[in-house]
Amino acid sequence: AINCEPLKDLVRTVPDFPKPGILFYDITTLLKDKAGFAQMIDALAAHYIGKDVDLILGIEARGFIFGPAMAYRLNAGFVPVRKPKKLPAPTAKVTYDLEYGSDSLEIHLDAIEPGQRVVIVDDLLATGGTMQATVQLVKQLGGEIAGLAFAVELDFLRGRQKFAEYDVFSLLHYS
Ligand code: 5GP
């Protein structure tokens, strides 16, 4: 396997974004690096080769960066999971709690056929609330969860504990 540790040097940390006291992990500095981007997509996709993945689901917005590239590599379809009122056809909707208030995500009702094997992708795993909501959507549509993928995982937030029954794969870990 390729050593992905050096990719961590391409992730920039920005203090006090989007609010005072938050340290934001900025992946745009990794995305613009041509070797780094290719290595990241290859390594993320490699984890699912031979696992019969039908669909990659990307969570708006940064899941839309990684998902389609992985889907292309894996010969899978891509499905967008979107913020409310963006999708034109009938949707399933899930609402989840944030630190202050709540947020919602939607998916087209016909996006997943029952039994299709799905990998859900986002850029970063923090508390896991966003991914947990998306897992609910996939279950509602009868999809089978083949895995949960992230470019970055913040290990110290223990988000992975929410997904004990699933294969959680993150490329870069921060403690
Ligand atoms: P969670 O729901 O796991 O607490 O938060 C993860 C979601 O918030 C992801 O959709 C991710 O894009 C976003 N997010 C939270 N913190 C960060 C961060 O430091 N960097 C990036 N790139 N995204 C973050």
Short mmCIF file of C-alpha atoms and ligand atoms in Angstrom, two decimals:
data_model
loop_
_atom_site.label_atom_id
_atom_site.label_comp_id
_atom_site.label_asym_id
_atom_site.label_seq_id
_atom_site.Cartn_x
_atom_site.Cartn_y
_atom_site.Cartn_z
CA ALA A 1 0.00 0.00 0.00
CA ILE A 2 1.05 3.60 -0.60
CA ASN A 3 2.05 5.71 2.39
CA CYS A 4 -0.42 8.59 2.56
CA GLU A 5 1.08 10.26 5.64
CA PRO A 6 2.89 12.94 3.55
CA LEU A 7 -0.52 14.13 2.29
CA LYS A 8 -1.19 15.50 5.77
CA ASP A 9 1.37 18.22 5.08
CA LEU A 10 -0.91 19.45 2.26
CA VAL A 11 -3.90 20.01 4.57
CA ARG A 12 -3.93 23.55 5.95
CA THR A 13 -5.30 24.36 9.41
CA VAL A 14 -7.08 27.69 9.82
CA PRO A 15 -7.72 28.93 13.37
CA ASP A 16 -11.04 30.60 14.29
CA PHE A 17 -12.94 29.48 11.17
CA PRO A 18 -15.91 29.58 10.78
CA LYS A 19 -16.18 30.76 14.40
CA PRO A 20 -13.75 31.81 17.15
CA GLY A 21 -12.20 28.77 18.84
CA ILE A 22 -12.67 26.37 15.90
CA LEU A 23 -9.61 24.98 14.13
CA PHE A 24 -10.68 24.28 10.53
CA TYR A 25 -8.96 21.61 8.43
CA ASP A 26 -8.79 23.11 4.93
CA ILE A 27 -8.44 20.51 2.17
CA THR A 28 -8.28 23.00 -0.74
CA THR A 29 -4.50 23.07 -0.40
CA LEU A 30 -4.45 19.29 -0.92
CA LEU A 31 -6.93 19.39 -3.82
CA LYS A 32 -4.82 21.81 -5.86
CA ASP A 33 -1.71 19.63 -5.59
CA LYS A 34 -1.81 17.43 -8.70
CA ALA A 35 0.13 14.52 -7.24
CA GLY A 36 -1.64 14.82 -3.89
CA PHE A 37 -5.12 14.83 -5.42
CA ALA A 38 -4.42 11.79 -7.59
CA GLN A 39 -2.88 9.85 -4.71
CA MET A 40 -5.81 10.67 -2.47
CA ILE A 41 -8.47 9.55 -4.96
CA ASP A 42 -6.51 6.40 -5.83
CA ALA A 43 -6.08 5.46 -2.17
CA LEU A 44 -9.73 6.14 -1.30
CA ALA A 45 -10.99 4.13 -4.28
CA ALA A 46 -8.49 1.29 -3.69
CA HIS A 47 -10.20 0.43 -0.42
CA TYR A 48 -13.38 -0.55 -2.32
CA ILE A 49 -11.95 -2.46 -5.27
CA GLY A 50 -13.59 -5.89 -5.45
CA LYS A 51 -16.33 -4.93 -2.99
CA ASP A 52 -19.11 -4.69 -5.60
CA VAL A 53 -19.98 -1.05 -5.03
CA ASP A 54 -22.96 0.10 -7.11
CA LEU A 55 -23.19 3.72 -6.00
CA ILE A 56 -21.05 6.41 -4.42
CA LEU A 57 -23.11 8.94 -2.43
CA GLY A 58 -21.50 12.34 -1.96
CA ILE A 59 -22.64 14.72 0.79
CA GLU A 60 -23.01 18.39 -0.23
CA ALA A 61 -20.72 20.22 -0.65
CA ARG A 62 -17.25 18.78 -0.19
CA GLY A 63 -18.42 15.20 -0.70
CA PHE A 64 -19.09 16.32 -4.29
CA ILE A 65 -15.34 16.77 -4.77
CA PHE A 66 -14.29 13.24 -3.83
CA GLY A 67 -17.37 11.20 -4.71
CA PRO A 68 -17.48 11.54 -8.49
CA ALA A 69 -13.74 10.90 -8.89
CA MET A 70 -14.06 7.73 -6.79
CA ALA A 71 -17.18 6.64 -8.68
CA TYR A 72 -15.36 7.00 -12.00
CA ARG A 73 -12.45 4.93 -10.75
CA LEU A 74 -14.76 2.21 -9.32
CA ASN A 75 -17.17 2.06 -12.26
CA ALA A 76 -19.97 3.04 -9.90
CA GLY A 77 -22.75 5.60 -10.24
CA PHE A 78 -22.75 8.86 -8.30
CA VAL A 79 -25.67 10.16 -6.20
CA PRO A 80 -25.75 13.64 -4.63
CA VAL A 81 -27.10 14.07 -1.09
CA ARG A 82 -28.16 17.69 -1.01
CA LYS A 83 -29.14 20.57 1.23
CA PRO A 84 -32.94 21.19 1.28
CA LYS A 85 -34.87 22.36 -1.78
CA LYS A 86 -32.11 21.72 -4.31
CA LEU A 87 -33.30 18.41 -5.78
CA PRO A 88 -36.08 18.67 -8.40
CA ALA A 89 -37.83 15.26 -8.13
CA PRO A 90 -39.54 13.70 -5.05
CA THR A 91 -37.14 13.29 -2.11
CA ALA A 92 -36.61 11.68 1.27
CA LYS A 93 -35.50 14.14 3.92
CA VAL A 94 -33.69 13.81 7.24
CA THR A 95 -33.22 16.54 9.87
CA TYR A 96 -30.35 16.35 12.37
CA ASP A 97 -29.15 18.39 15.35
CA LEU A 98 -26.23 20.78 15.19
CA GLU A 99 -24.47 22.47 18.13
CA TYR A 100 -26.91 25.35 17.62
CA GLY A 101 -30.11 24.47 15.75
CA SER A 102 -30.55 21.83 13.08
CA ASP A 103 -29.87 21.04 9.44
CA SER A 104 -31.45 18.83 6.80
CA LEU A 105 -30.33 16.68 3.90
CA GLU A 106 -32.32 15.25 0.99
CA ILE A 107 -31.95 12.48 -1.57
CA HIS A 108 -34.08 11.60 -4.59
CA LEU A 109 -36.48 8.76 -3.71
CA ASP A 110 -35.43 6.84 -6.84
CA ALA A 111 -31.68 7.39 -6.33
CA ILE A 112 -31.07 3.95 -4.78
CA GLU A 113 -32.71 0.66 -5.71
CA PRO A 114 -33.33 -1.65 -2.73
CA GLY A 115 -30.28 -3.85 -2.19
CA GLN A 116 -27.83 -1.68 -4.10
CA ARG A 117 -24.43 -1.45 -2.43
CA VAL A 118 -23.59 2.11 -1.46
CA VAL A 119 -20.47 3.90 -0.22
CA ILE A 120 -21.11 7.31 1.37
CA VAL A 121 -18.33 9.89 1.05
CA ASP A 122 -17.57 13.17 2.79
CA ASP A 123 -14.40 15.20 3.14
CA LEU A 124 -14.15 15.05 6.92
CA LEU A 125 -15.46 13.07 9.89
CA ALA A 126 -15.88 15.24 13.00
CA THR A 127 -18.74 14.32 15.37
CA GLY A 128 -20.35 12.09 12.74
CA GLY A 129 -23.74 13.81 12.82
CA THR A 130 -23.76 14.59 9.11
CA MET A 131 -22.83 11.04 8.12
CA GLN A 132 -25.30 9.54 10.59
CA ALA A 133 -28.11 11.52 8.95
CA THR A 134 -27.04 10.30 5.52
CA VAL A 135 -26.95 6.69 6.76
CA GLN A 136 -30.61 7.14 7.78
CA LEU A 137 -31.48 8.25 4.24
CA VAL A 138 -29.79 5.21 2.70
CA LYS A 139 -31.61 2.86 5.09
CA GLN A 140 -34.92 4.55 4.31
CA LEU A 141 -34.39 3.83 0.61
CA GLY A 142 -33.35 0.22 1.25
CA GLY A 143 -29.71 0.57 0.21
CA GLU A 144 -26.99 -1.65 1.63
CA ILE A 145 -24.11 0.30 3.16
CA ALA A 146 -20.83 -1.07 1.82
CA GLY A 147 -18.77 1.59 3.57
CA LEU A 148 -18.30 5.13 4.86
CA ALA A 149 -15.35 7.05 3.40
CA PHE A 150 -13.60 10.26 4.47
CA ALA A 151 -10.50 12.07 3.34
CA VAL A 152 -9.87 13.30 6.89
CA GLU A 153 -10.90 11.98 10.31
CA LEU A 154 -10.57 13.95 13.53
CA ASP A 155 -9.91 10.96 15.80
CA PHE A 156 -10.22 12.96 19.03
CA LEU A 157 -13.93 13.67 18.38
CA ARG A 158 -14.69 9.93 18.37
CA GLY A 159 -17.21 10.26 15.54
CA ARG A 160 -16.39 6.72 14.42
CA GLN A 161 -18.13 5.35 17.54
CA LYS A 162 -21.46 6.15 15.89
CA PHE A 163 -20.70 3.66 13.11
CA ALA A 164 -19.52 0.52 14.90
CA GLU A 165 -21.45 -1.76 12.54
CA TYR A 166 -19.94 -0.26 9.37
CA ASP A 167 -16.62 -0.22 7.55
CA VAL A 168 -15.33 3.31 8.20
CA PHE A 169 -12.30 4.23 6.09
CA SER A 170 -10.43 7.54 6.42
CA LEU A 171 -7.23 8.38 4.62
CA LEU A 172 -5.74 10.94 6.99
CA HIS A 173 -6.08 10.88 10.77
CA TYR A 174 -5.56 13.74 13.21
CA SER A 175 -5.26 13.26 16.93
P1 5GP B 1 -19.77 16.25 11.71
O1 5GP B 1 -21.18 16.16 11.23
O2 5GP B 1 -19.01 14.96 11.56
O3 5GP B 1 -19.62 16.85 13.07
O4 5GP B 1 -19.05 17.33 10.78
C1 5GP B 1 -18.59 16.97 9.52
C2 5GP B 1 -19.18 17.86 8.48
O5 5GP B 1 -18.82 19.22 8.72
C3 5GP B 1 -18.64 17.51 7.11
O6 5GP B 1 -19.66 17.68 6.14
C4 5GP B 1 -17.51 18.48 6.89
O7 5GP B 1 -17.45 18.92 5.56
C5 5GP B 1 -17.81 19.65 7.83
N1 5GP B 1 -16.65 20.03 8.66
C6 5GP B 1 -16.62 20.16 10.01
N2 5GP B 1 -15.42 20.54 10.44
C7 5GP B 1 -14.64 20.65 9.33
C8 5GP B 1 -13.25 20.99 9.13
O8 5GP B 1 -12.46 21.29 10.03
N3 5GP B 1 -12.81 20.98 7.83
C9 5GP B 1 -13.63 20.63 6.80
N4 5GP B 1 -13.11 20.63 5.56
N5 5GP B 1 -14.93 20.31 6.96
C10 5GP B 1 -15.43 20.32 8.21
#
